[in-house]
N, CA, C and O atoms as a printed pandas DataFrame, in Angstrom:
     atom_number atom_name residue_name chain_id  residue_number  x_coord  y_coord  z_coord
0              1         N          MET        A               1    2.094   -6.613    7.644
1              2        CA          MET        A               1    1.335   -7.843    7.679
2              3         C          MET        A               1    1.520   -8.484    9.057
3              4         O          MET        A               1    2.640   -8.751    9.492
4              5         N          ARG        A               2    0.407   -8.719    9.722
5              6        CA          ARG        A               2    0.455   -9.346   11.045
6              7         C          ARG        A               2    0.668  -10.841   10.971
7              8         O          ARG        A               2    1.542  -11.391   11.641
8              9         N          GLN        A               3   -0.133  -11.491   10.153
9             10        CA          GLN        A               3   -0.083  -12.945   10.092
10            11         C          GLN        A               3   -0.559  -13.386    8.717
11            12         O          GLN        A               3   -1.505  -12.821    8.168
12            13         N          ALA        A               4    0.091  -14.382    8.174
13            14        CA          ALA        A               4   -0.345  -14.951    6.905
14            15         C          ALA        A               4   -0.551  -16.442    7.099
15            16         O          ALA        A               4    0.314  -17.142    7.627
16            17         N          LEU        A               5   -1.713  -16.917    6.663
17            18        CA          LEU        A               5   -2.051  -18.335    6.760
18            19         C          LEU        A               5   -2.272  -18.865    5.355
19            20         O          LEU        A               5   -2.774  -18.152    4.487
20            21         N          LEU        A               6   -1.900  -20.101    5.138
21            22        CA          LEU        A               6   -2.053  -20.708    3.822
22            23         C          LEU        A               6   -2.558  -22.122    3.989
23            24         O          LEU        A               6   -2.086  -22.871    4.845
24            25         N          TYR        A               7   -3.524  -22.480    3.159
25            26        CA          TYR        A               7   -3.929  -23.880    3.076
26            27         C          TYR        A               7   -4.041  -24.233    1.609
27            28         O          TYR        A               7   -4.717  -23.546    0.842
28            29         N          ASP        A               8   -3.388  -25.287    1.230
29            30        CA          ASP        A               8   -3.495  -25.824   -0.118
30            31         C          ASP        A               8   -3.347  -27.335    0.022
31            32         O          ASP        A               8   -2.331  -27.806    0.534
32            33         N          PRO        A               9   -4.324  -28.090   -0.415
33            34        CA          PRO        A               9   -4.288  -29.540   -0.178
34            35         C          PRO        A               9   -3.182  -30.272   -0.941
35            36         O          PRO        A               9   -2.897  -31.431   -0.641
36            37         N          ILE        A              10   -2.562  -29.621   -1.912
37            38        CA          ILE        A              10   -1.554  -30.333   -2.706
38            39         C          ILE        A              10   -0.125  -29.839   -2.467
39            40         O          ILE        A              10    0.757  -30.077   -3.292
40            41         N          LEU        A              11    0.106  -29.157   -1.350
41            42        CA          LEU        A              11    1.464  -28.720   -1.037
42            43         C          LEU        A              11    2.357  -29.924   -0.735
43            44         O          LEU        A              11    1.956  -30.861   -0.045
44            45         N          HIS        A              12    3.569  -29.872   -1.268
45            46        CA          HIS        A              12    4.568  -30.897   -0.970
46            47         C          HIS        A              12    5.382  -30.447    0.238
47            48         O          HIS        A              12    5.405  -29.260    0.564
48            49         N          ASP        A              13    6.038  -31.370    0.889
49            50        CA          ASP        A              13    6.826  -31.057    2.088
50            51         C          ASP        A              13    7.853  -29.955    1.833
51            52         O          ASP        A              13    8.058  -29.085    2.679
52            53         N          GLU        A              14    8.499  -29.996    0.664
53            54        CA          GLU        A              14    9.507  -28.983    0.334
54            55         C          GLU        A              14    8.870  -27.596    0.236
55            56         O          GLU        A              14    9.468  -26.602    0.649
56            57         N          GLU        A              15    7.667  -27.536   -0.306
57            58        CA          GLU        A              15    6.961  -26.264   -0.421
58            59         C          GLU        A              15    6.579  -25.727    0.954
59            60         O          GLU        A              15    6.677  -24.526    1.204
60            61         N          VAL        A              16    6.149  -26.603    1.834
61            62        CA          VAL        A              16    5.780  -26.198    3.194
62            63         C          VAL        A              16    6.992  -25.586    3.895
63            64         O          VAL        A              16    6.871  -24.558    4.561
64            65         N          VAL        A              17    8.154  -26.213    3.747
65            66        CA          VAL        A              17    9.383  -25.691    4.366
66            67         C          VAL        A              17    9.692  -24.298    3.816
67            68         O          VAL        A              17    9.971  -23.378    4.584
68            69         N          ALA        A              18    9.643  -24.139    2.498
69            70        CA          ALA        A              18    9.947  -22.847    1.883
70            71         C          ALA        A              18    8.943  -21.774    2.311
71            72         O          ALA        A              18    9.326  -20.633    2.569
72            73         N          ILE        A              19    7.690  -22.131    2.385
73            74        CA          ILE        A              19    6.642  -21.171    2.765
74            75         C          ILE        A              19    6.813  -20.738    4.215
75            76         O          ILE        A              19    6.728  -19.549    4.522
76            77         N          THR        A              20    7.051  -21.683    5.097
77            78        CA          THR        A              20    7.182  -21.330    6.515
78            79         C          THR        A              20    8.436  -20.499    6.783
79            80         O          THR        A              20    8.473  -19.736    7.748
80            81         N          GLN        A              21    9.457  -20.636    5.946
81            82        CA          GLN        A              21   10.657  -19.806    6.090
82            83         C          GLN        A              21   10.378  -18.351    5.720
83            84         O          GLN        A              21   11.147  -17.461    6.084
84            85         N          SER        A              22    9.296  -18.106    5.007
85            86        CA          SER        A              22    8.938  -16.728    4.628
86            87         C          SER        A              22    7.853  -16.155    5.537
87            88         O          SER        A              22    7.091  -15.281    5.122
88            89         N          SER        A              23    7.781  -16.642    6.769
89            90        CA          SER        A              23    6.865  -16.133    7.806
90            91         C          SER        A              23    5.388  -16.359    7.495
91            92         O          SER        A              23    4.534  -15.614    7.975
92            93         N          VAL        A              24    5.090  -17.357    6.716
93            94        CA          VAL        A              24    3.703  -17.729    6.431
94            95         C          VAL        A              24    3.413  -19.032    7.169
95            96         O          VAL        A              24    4.184  -19.987    7.073
96            97         N          SER        A              25    2.315  -19.071    7.897
97            98        CA          SER        A              25    1.917  -20.290    8.611
98            99         C          SER        A              25    1.073  -21.158    7.686
99           100         O          SER        A              25    0.150  -20.674    7.031
100          101         N          VAL        A              26    1.395  -22.417    7.641
101          102        CA          VAL        A              26    0.663  -23.361    6.804
102          103         C          VAL        A              26   -0.354  -24.087    7.678
103          104         O          VAL        A              26    0.001  -24.686    8.694
104          105         N          LEU        A              27   -1.616  -24.028    7.276
105          106        CA          LEU        A              27   -2.667  -24.785    7.969
106          107         C          LEU        A              27   -2.580  -26.237    7.513
107          108         O          LEU        A              27   -2.479  -26.506    6.316
108          109         N          HIS        A              28   -2.617  -27.160    8.444
109          110        CA          HIS        A              28   -2.459  -28.570    8.104
110          111         C          HIS        A              28   -3.787  -29.306    8.031
111          112         O          HIS        A              28   -3.816  -30.527    7.882
112          113         N          TYR        A              29   -4.880  -28.571    8.135
113          114        CA          TYR        A              29   -6.193  -29.181    7.999
114          115         C          TYR        A              29   -7.081  -28.250    7.177
115          116         O          TYR        A              29   -6.866  -27.039    7.137
116          117         N          ASN        A              30   -8.048  -28.817    6.546
117          118        CA          ASN        A              30   -8.941  -28.072    5.673
118          119         C          ASN        A              30  -10.075  -27.451    6.496
119          120         O          ASN        A              30  -10.907  -28.172    7.046
120          121         N          GLU        A              31  -10.107  -26.154    6.580
121          122        CA          GLU        A              31  -11.180  -25.452    7.299
122          123         C          GLU        A              31  -12.420  -25.285    6.424
123          124         O          GLU        A              31  -13.450  -24.800    6.891
124          125         N          GLY        A              32  -12.324  -25.677    5.186
125          126        CA          GLY        A              32  -13.469  -25.566    4.285
126          127         C          GLY        A              32  -13.871  -24.139    4.001
127          128         O          GLY        A              32  -15.026  -23.878    3.663
128          129         N          CYS        A              33  -12.948  -23.215    4.130
129          130        CA          CYS        A              33  -13.212  -21.779    3.901
130          131         C          CYS        A              33  -14.246  -21.228    4.869
131          132         O          CYS        A              33  -14.968  -20.292    4.525
132          133         N          LYS        A              34  -14.335  -21.783    6.063
133          134        CA          LYS        A              34  -15.354  -21.374    7.029
134          135         C          LYS        A              34  -14.794  -20.519    8.163
135          136         O          LYS        A              34  -15.438  -20.378    9.202
136          137         N          ARG        A              35  -13.616  -19.955    7.979
137          138        CA          ARG        A              35  -12.996  -19.134    9.020
138          139         C          ARG        A              35  -13.694  -17.780    9.095
139          140         O          ARG        A              35  -13.853  -17.103    8.080
140          141         N          GLN        A              36  -14.105  -17.394   10.280
141          142        CA          GLN        A              36  -14.669  -16.058   10.475
142          143         C          GLN        A              36  -13.504  -15.084   10.653
143          144         O          GLN        A              36  -12.626  -15.304   11.487
144          145         N          LEU        A              37  -13.502  -14.026    9.878
145          146        CA          LEU        A              37  -12.397  -13.078    9.870
146          147         C          LEU        A              37  -12.635  -11.985   10.906
147          148         O          LEU        A              37  -13.682  -11.336   10.911
148          149         N          THR        A              38  -11.658  -11.790   11.776
149          150        CA          THR        A              38  -11.801  -10.834   12.873
150          151         C          THR        A              38  -11.014   -9.550   12.645
151          152         O          THR        A              38  -11.105   -8.613   13.439
152          153         N          CYS        A              39  -10.238   -9.506   11.557
153          154        CA          CYS        A              39   -9.510   -8.289   11.196
154          155         C          CYS        A              39   -9.442   -8.241    9.664
155          156         O          CYS        A              39   -9.661   -9.267    9.019
156          157         N          PRO        A              40   -9.150   -7.098    9.073
157          158        CA          PRO        A              40   -9.069   -7.038    7.613
158          159         C          PRO        A              40   -8.119   -8.117    7.081
159          160         O          PRO        A              40   -6.962   -8.207    7.493
160          161         N          THR        A              41   -8.632   -8.925    6.162
161          162        CA          THR        A              41   -7.899  -10.096    5.693
162          163         C          THR        A              41   -7.970  -10.199    4.181
163          164         O          THR        A              41   -9.049  -10.155    3.590
164          165         N          PHE        A              42   -6.804  -10.339    3.565
165          166        CA          PHE        A              42   -6.718  -10.565    2.122
166          167         C          PHE        A              42   -6.918  -12.053    1.879
167          168         O          PHE        A              42   -6.152  -12.875    2.381
168          169         N          VAL        A              43   -7.943  -12.402    1.111
169          170        CA          VAL        A              43   -8.254  -13.797    0.834
170          171         C          VAL        A              43   -8.057  -14.033   -0.662
171          172         O          VAL        A              43   -8.760  -13.458   -1.493
172          173         N          TYR        A              44   -7.096  -14.882   -0.986
173          174        CA          TYR        A              44   -6.732  -15.186   -2.370
174          175         C          TYR        A              44   -7.374  -16.509   -2.749
175          176         O          TYR        A              44   -6.975  -17.561   -2.248
176          177         N          MET        A              45   -8.374  -16.463   -3.637
177          178        CA          MET        A              45   -9.140  -17.665   -3.973
178          179         C          MET        A              45   -9.351  -17.798   -5.479
179          180         O          MET        A              45  -10.491  -17.896   -5.932
180          181         N          LEU        A              46   -8.289  -17.802   -6.247
181          182        CA          LEU        A              46   -8.445  -17.963   -7.688
182          183         C          LEU        A              46   -8.859  -19.382   -8.036
183          184         O          LEU        A              46   -8.313  -20.347   -7.499
184          185         N          HIS        A              47   -9.817  -19.505   -8.929
185          186        CA          HIS        A              47  -10.281  -20.784   -9.462
186          187         C          HIS        A              47  -10.816  -21.732   -8.394
187          188         O          HIS        A              47  -10.704  -22.950   -8.533
188          189         N          CYS        A              48  -11.389  -21.187   -7.345
189          190        CA          CYS        A              48  -12.006  -22.019   -6.317
190          191         C          CYS        A              48  -13.455  -22.304   -6.687
191          192         O          CYS        A              48  -14.045  -21.619   -7.522
192          193         N          SER        A              49  -14.005  -23.307   -6.064
193          194        CA          SER        A              49  -15.378  -23.694   -6.359
194          195         C          SER        A              49  -16.366  -22.704   -5.735
195          196         O          SER        A              49  -16.036  -21.958   -4.813
196          197         N          GLN        A              50  -17.561  -22.724   -6.260
197          198        CA          GLN        A              50  -18.632  -21.885   -5.719
198          199         C          GLN        A              50  -18.870  -22.224   -4.258
199          200         O          GLN        A              50  -19.163  -21.337   -3.456
200          201         N          THR        A              51  -18.750  -23.484   -3.906
201          202        CA          THR        A              51  -18.955  -23.914   -2.522
202          203         C          THR        A              51  -17.975  -23.222   -1.584
203          204         O          THR        A              51  -18.356  -22.811   -0.488
204          205         N          MET        A              52  -16.731  -23.091   -1.997
205          206        CA          MET        A              52  -15.733  -22.440   -1.146
206          207         C          MET        A              52  -16.068  -20.970   -0.941
207          208         O          MET        A              52  -15.947  -20.456    0.171
208          209         N          TYR        A              53  -16.490  -20.289   -2.005
209          210        CA          TYR        A              53  -16.905  -18.889   -1.873
210          211         C          TYR        A              53  -18.123  -18.780   -0.954
211          212         O          TYR        A              53  -18.187  -17.895   -0.101
212          213         N          ASN        A              54  -19.081  -19.682   -1.134
213          214        CA          ASN        A              54  -20.280  -19.680   -0.283
214          215         C          ASN        A              54  -19.899  -19.842    1.184
215          216         O          ASN        A              54  -20.414  -19.120    2.038
216          217         N          HIS        A              55  -19.007  -20.777    1.487
217          218        CA          HIS        A              55  -18.590  -20.998    2.878
218          219         C          HIS        A              55  -17.938  -19.753    3.463
219          220         O          HIS        A              55  -18.244  -19.359    4.589
220          221         N          LEU        A              56  -17.040  -19.133    2.704
221          222        CA          LEU        A              56  -16.369  -17.929    3.196
222          223         C          LEU        A              56  -17.380  -16.818    3.467
223          224         O          LEU        A              56  -17.333  -16.167    4.511
224          225         N          LEU        A              57  -18.287  -16.608    2.526
225          226        CA          LEU        A              57  -19.271  -15.527    2.685
226          227         C          LEU        A              57  -20.243  -15.814    3.826
227          228         O          LEU        A              57  -20.556  -14.912    4.603
228          229         N          TRP        A              58  -20.726  -17.047    3.942
229          230        CA          TRP        A              58  -21.654  -17.376    5.029
230          231         C          TRP        A              58  -20.982  -17.259    6.391
231          232         O          TRP        A              58  -21.602  -16.801    7.351
232          233         N          ALA        A              59  -19.714  -17.670    6.482
233          234        CA          ALA        A              59  -19.001  -17.585    7.762
234          235         C          ALA        A              59  -18.814  -16.133    8.196
235          236         O          ALA        A              59  -18.618  -15.855    9.379
236          237         N          ASN        A              60  -18.876  -15.216    7.242
237          238        CA          ASN        A              60  -18.612  -13.805    7.532
238          239         C          ASN        A              60  -19.796  -12.909    7.176
239          240         O          ASN        A              60  -19.617  -11.712    6.953
240          241         N          TRP        A              61  -21.000  -13.474    7.120
241          242        CA          TRP        A              61  -22.170  -12.740    6.648
242          243         C          TRP        A              61  -22.784  -11.887    7.758
243          244         O          TRP        A              61  -23.920  -12.113    8.176
244          245         N          ASN        A              62  -22.022  -10.915    8.222
245          246        CA          ASN        A              62  -22.524   -9.882    9.129
246          247         C          ASN        A              62  -21.691   -8.642    8.843
247          248         O          ASN        A              62  -20.619   -8.740    8.246
248          249         N          LYS        A              63  -22.171   -7.483    9.262
249          250        CA          LYS        A              63  -21.508   -6.230    8.903
250          251         C          LYS        A              63  -20.063   -6.174    9.366
251          252         O          LYS        A              63  -19.200   -5.682    8.639
252          253         N          THR        A              64  -19.789   -6.665   10.554
253          254        CA          THR        A              64  -18.427   -6.585   11.093
254          255         C          THR        A              64  -17.478   -7.489   10.314
255          256         O          THR        A              64  -16.434   -7.031    9.848
256          257         N          SER        A              65  -17.824   -8.757   10.168
257          258        CA          SER        A              65  -16.924   -9.714    9.521
258          259         C          SER        A              65  -16.804   -9.488    8.028
259          260         O          SER        A              65  -15.706   -9.567    7.478
260          261         N          LEU        A              66  -17.917   -9.207    7.361
261          262        CA          LEU        A              66  -17.880   -9.022    5.910
262          263         C          LEU        A              66  -16.997   -7.839    5.527
263          264         O          LEU        A              66  -16.368   -7.848    4.469
264          265         N          ALA        A              67  -16.950   -6.830    6.378
265          266        CA          ALA        A              67  -16.082   -5.678    6.121
266          267         C          ALA        A              67  -14.607   -6.069    6.185
267          268         O          ALA        A              67  -13.759   -5.338    5.672
268          269         N          ASN        A              68  -14.285   -7.195    6.800
269          270        CA          ASN        A              68  -12.900   -7.656    6.900
270          271         C          ASN        A              68  -12.437   -8.470    5.702
271          272         O          ASN        A              68  -11.247   -8.759    5.577
272          273         N          VAL        A              69  -13.354   -8.843    4.823
273          274        CA          VAL        A              69  -13.012   -9.697    3.686
274          275         C          VAL        A              69  -12.509   -8.839    2.526
275          276         O          VAL        A              69  -13.248   -8.025    1.973
276          277         N          ILE        A              70  -11.252   -9.033    2.172
277          278        CA          ILE        A              70  -10.668   -8.421    0.984
278          279         C          ILE        A              70  -10.383   -9.586    0.049
279          280         O          ILE        A              70   -9.414  -10.319    0.247
280          281         N          LEU        A              71  -11.210   -9.760   -0.957
281          282        CA          LEU        A              71  -11.219  -10.988   -1.749
282          283         C          LEU        A              71  -10.619  -10.779   -3.125
283          284         O          LEU        A              71  -11.019   -9.872   -3.855
284          285         N          LEU        A              72   -9.660  -11.618   -3.476
285          286        CA          LEU        A              72   -9.158  -11.697   -4.843
286          287         C          LEU        A              72   -9.521  -13.083   -5.335
287          288         O          LEU        A              72   -9.011  -14.089   -4.841
288          289         N          GLY        A              73  -10.403  -13.122   -6.306
289          290        CA          GLY        A              73  -10.863  -14.415   -6.802
290          291         C          GLY        A              73  -11.568  -14.257   -8.121
291          292         O          GLY        A              73  -11.407  -13.257   -8.820
292          293         N          ASN        A              74  -12.341  -15.244   -8.445
293          294        CA          ASN        A              74  -13.100  -15.219   -9.685
294          295         C          ASN        A              74  -14.220  -14.195   -9.603
295          296         O          ASN        A              74  -14.605  -13.766   -8.516
296          297         N          LYS        A              75  -14.728  -13.814  -10.742
297          298        CA          LYS        A              75  -15.857  -12.898  -10.821
298          299         C          LYS        A              75  -17.089  -13.619  -10.269
299          300         O          LYS        A              75  -17.563  -14.587  -10.865
300          301         N          LEU        A              76  -17.606  -13.148   -9.133
301          302        CA          LEU        A              76  -18.714  -13.841   -8.474
302          303         C          LEU        A              76  -19.964  -13.896   -9.343
303          304         O          LEU        A              76  -20.743  -14.844   -9.241
304          305         N          SER        A              77  -20.166  -12.904  -10.186
305          306        CA          SER        A              77  -21.364  -12.925  -11.030
306          307         C          SER        A              77  -21.316  -14.082  -12.031
307          308         O          SER        A              77  -22.364  -14.511  -12.515
308          309         N          SER        A              78  -20.119  -14.599  -12.355
309          310        CA          SER        A              78  -20.059  -15.737  -13.273
310          311         C          SER        A              78  -20.706  -16.971  -12.645
311          312         O          SER        A              78  -21.304  -17.779  -13.355
312          313         N          TYR        A              79  -20.594  -17.127  -11.318
313          314        CA          TYR        A              79  -21.264  -18.234  -10.643
314          315         C          TYR        A              79  -22.777  -18.044  -10.715
315          316         O          TYR        A              79  -23.518  -18.998  -10.954
316          317         N          HIS        A              80  -23.226  -16.819  -10.509
317          318        CA          HIS        A              80  -24.650  -16.516  -10.583
318          319         C          HIS        A              80  -25.170  -16.785  -11.994
319          320         O          HIS        A              80  -26.236  -17.375  -12.165
320          321         N          GLU        A              81  -24.416  -16.353  -12.999
321          322        CA          GLU        A              81  -24.843  -16.562  -14.392
322          323         C          GLU        A              81  -24.946  -18.043  -14.712
323          324         O          GLU        A              81  -25.901  -18.474  -15.358
324          325         N          ARG        A              82  -23.952  -18.843  -14.258
325          326        CA          ARG        A              82  -24.014  -20.286  -14.494
326          327         C          ARG        A              82  -25.186  -20.916  -13.755
327          328         O          ARG        A              82  -25.869  -21.784  -14.298
328          329         N          LEU        A              83  -25.423  -20.481  -12.516
329          330        CA          LEU        A              83  -26.530  -21.003  -11.723
330          331         C          LEU        A              83  -27.857  -20.690  -12.394
331          332         O          LEU        A              83  -28.731  -21.552  -12.486
332          333         N          VAL        A              84  -28.005  -19.474  -12.856
333          334        CA          VAL        A              84  -29.238  -19.072  -13.532
334          335         C          VAL        A              84  -29.442  -19.898  -14.791
335          336         O          VAL        A              84  -30.550  -20.373  -15.038
336          337         N          SER        A              85  -28.394  -20.081  -15.597
337          338        CA          SER        A              85  -28.561  -20.834  -16.836
338          339         C          SER        A              85  -28.931  -22.292  -16.562
339          340         O          SER        A              85  -29.716  -22.879  -17.308
340          341         N          VAL        A              86  -28.376  -22.879  -15.505
341          342        CA          VAL        A              86  -28.732  -24.256  -15.136
342          343         C          VAL        A              86  -30.188  -24.322  -14.713
343          344         O          VAL        A              86  -30.912  -25.219  -15.145
344          345         N          HIS        A              87  -30.636  -23.388  -13.873
345          346        CA          HIS        A              87  -32.031  -23.379  -13.428
346          347         C          HIS        A              87  -32.984  -23.166  -14.608
347          348         O          HIS        A              87  -34.035  -23.801  -14.684
348          349         N          ILE        A              88  -32.618  -22.288  -15.508
349          350        CA          ILE        A              88  -33.501  -22.018  -16.652
350          351         C          ILE        A              88  -33.622  -23.253  -17.524
351          352         O          ILE        A              88  -34.710  -23.561  -18.010
352          353         N          ARG        A              89  -32.521  -23.969  -17.731
353          354        CA          ARG        A              89  -32.597  -25.201  -18.531
354          355         C          ARG        A              89  -33.487  -26.237  -17.857
355          356         O          ARG        A              89  -34.144  -27.022  -18.542
356          357         N          ASN        A              90  -33.519  -26.253  -16.532
357          358        CA          ASN        A              90  -34.295  -27.251  -15.802
358          359         C          ASN        A              90  -35.773  -26.891  -15.664
359          360         O          ASN        A              90  -36.592  -27.742  -15.317
360          361         N          ILE        A              91  -36.105  -25.654  -15.930
361          362        CA          ILE        A              91  -37.501  -25.220  -15.798
362          363         C          ILE        A              91  -38.175  -25.353  -17.157
363          364         O          ILE        A              91  -37.738  -24.749  -18.136
364          365         N          VAL        A              92  -39.227  -26.137  -17.211
365          366        CA          VAL        A              92  -39.844  -26.433  -18.487
366          367         C          VAL        A              92  -40.876  -25.376  -18.865
367          368         O          VAL        A              92  -40.697  -24.685  -19.867
368          369         N          THR        A              93  -41.926  -25.234  -18.110
369          370        CA          THR        A              93  -42.963  -24.268  -18.454
370          371         C          THR        A              93  -43.396  -23.483  -17.227
371          372         O          THR        A              93  -44.303  -23.885  -16.498
372          373         N          ILE        A              94  -42.745  -22.384  -17.020
373          374        CA          ILE        A              94  -43.111  -21.466  -15.942
374          375         C          ILE        A              94  -42.995  -20.067  -16.530
375          376         O          ILE        A              94  -42.035  -19.771  -17.241
376          377         N          ASN        A              95  -43.945  -19.221  -16.247
377          378        CA          ASN        A              95  -43.871  -17.879  -16.812
378          379         C          ASN        A              95  -42.672  -17.120  -16.249
379          380         O          ASN        A              95  -42.131  -17.507  -15.213
380          381         N          SER        A              96  -42.253  -16.056  -16.909
381          382        CA          SER        A              96  -41.011  -15.368  -16.555
382          383         C          SER        A              96  -41.044  -14.761  -15.152
383          384         O          SER        A              96  -40.004  -14.702  -14.496
384          385         N          ARG        A              97  -42.191  -14.315  -14.678
385          386        CA          ARG        A              97  -42.251  -13.729  -13.340
386          387         C          ARG        A              97  -41.988  -14.775  -12.264
387          388         O          ARG        A              97  -41.219  -14.524  -11.336
388          389         N          SER        A              98  -42.612  -15.940  -12.372
389          390        CA          SER        A              98  -42.398  -16.964  -11.360
390          391         C          SER        A              98  -40.994  -17.570  -11.494
391          392         O          SER        A              98  -40.424  -18.010  -10.496
392          393         N          THR        A              99  -40.430  -17.601  -12.702
393          394        CA          THR        A              99  -39.061  -18.070  -12.884
394          395         C          THR        A              99  -38.099  -17.167  -12.141
395          396         O          THR        A              99  -37.224  -17.655  -11.426
396          397         N          THR        A             100  -38.242  -15.877  -12.294
397          398        CA          THR        A             100  -37.380  -14.923  -11.605
398          399         C          THR        A             100  -37.515  -15.072  -10.101
399          400         O          THR        A             100  -36.516  -15.070   -9.382
400          401         N          GLU        A             101  -38.742  -15.200   -9.620
401          402        CA          GLU        A             101  -38.976  -15.345   -8.187
402          403         C          GLU        A             101  -38.357  -16.647   -7.669
403          404         O          GLU        A             101  -37.746  -16.663   -6.601
404          405         N          GLN        A             102  -38.513  -17.725   -8.420
405          406        CA          GLN        A             102  -37.944  -19.009   -8.002
406          407         C          GLN        A             102  -36.414  -18.919   -7.939
407          408         O          GLN        A             102  -35.806  -19.421   -6.994
408          409         N          LEU        A             103  -35.798  -18.294   -8.925
409          410        CA          LEU        A             103  -34.343  -18.157   -8.925
410          411         C          LEU        A             103  -33.870  -17.319   -7.746
411          412         O          LEU        A             103  -32.857  -17.642   -7.127
412          413         N          ARG        A             104  -34.576  -16.269   -7.434
413          414        CA          ARG        A             104  -34.195  -15.434   -6.292
414          415         C          ARG        A             104  -34.283  -16.205   -4.989
415          416         O          ARG        A             104  -33.427  -16.045   -4.119
416          417         N          LYS        A             105  -35.304  -17.038   -4.837
417          418        CA          LYS        A             105  -35.443  -17.828   -3.620
418          419         C          LYS        A             105  -34.325  -18.848   -3.488
419          420         O          LYS        A             105  -33.826  -19.086   -2.388
420          421         N          GLN        A             106  -33.929  -19.451   -4.600
421          422        CA          GLN        A             106  -32.941  -20.525   -4.544
422          423         C          GLN        A             106  -31.505  -20.016   -4.487
423          424         O          GLN        A             106  -30.618  -20.741   -4.037
424          425         N          SER        A             107  -31.258  -18.796   -4.928
425          426        CA          SER        A             107  -29.878  -18.307   -4.964
426          427         C          SER        A             107  -29.781  -16.882   -4.458
427          428         O          SER        A             107  -29.007  -16.088   -4.994
428          429         N          TYR        A             108  -30.551  -16.544   -3.441
429          430        CA          TYR        A             108  -30.613  -15.161   -2.977
430          431         C          TYR        A             108  -29.281  -14.651   -2.435
431          432         O          TYR        A             108  -28.970  -13.470   -2.592
432          433         N          TYR        A             109  -28.496  -15.507   -1.806
433          434        CA          TYR        A             109  -27.230  -15.030   -1.241
434          435         C          TYR        A             109  -26.229  -14.699   -2.342
435          436         O          TYR        A             109  -25.450  -13.758   -2.193
436          437         N          ILE        A             110  -26.231  -15.452   -3.448
437          438        CA          ILE        A             110  -25.371  -15.107   -4.575
438          439         C          ILE        A             110  -25.904  -13.853   -5.250
439          440         O          ILE        A             110  -25.138  -12.983   -5.665
440          441         N          TYR        A             111  -27.212  -13.771   -5.355
441          442        CA          TYR        A             111  -27.851  -12.621   -5.981
442          443         C          TYR        A             111  -27.486  -11.330   -5.241
443          444         O          TYR        A             111  -27.214  -10.311   -5.876
444          445         N          LYS        A             112  -27.478  -11.366   -3.901
445          446        CA          LYS        A             112  -27.165  -10.180   -3.106
446          447         C          LYS        A             112  -25.707   -9.770   -3.250
447          448         O          LYS        A             112  -25.398   -8.578   -3.271
448          449         N          VAL        A             113  -24.815  -10.738   -3.347
449          450        CA          VAL        A             113  -23.387  -10.442   -3.407
450          451         C          VAL        A             113  -22.995   -9.876   -4.750
451          452         O          VAL        A             113  -22.194   -8.944   -4.807
452          453         N          SER        A             114  -23.529  -10.405   -5.830
453          454        CA          SER        A             114  -23.104   -9.977   -7.156
454          455         C          SER        A             114  -23.865   -8.775   -7.586
455          456         O          SER        A             114  -23.645   -8.265   -8.685
């Protein structure tokens, strides 16, 4: 392991001391998951919001950077399924073909990933 970085908004001072003693660097500001990865990187994101996943993926949405993302997190298709169910509830009378097309336009980046 070359370098380990950690950001958690609820770390206590004692935890920061213990973490830094184990050769992990603690980030003291919120990058919003927008770090572009320049080398293979293990990203641990359990129970994070869809927004955080979106930021990470958009920041690395090219062949070089995306290949560096090794992600342990929630099942990404669950976000897509929830998004689809919300859109379907909000659509009153649209035929199934235009509904599918509308969903693809509004959530194409999630659709491509899952």
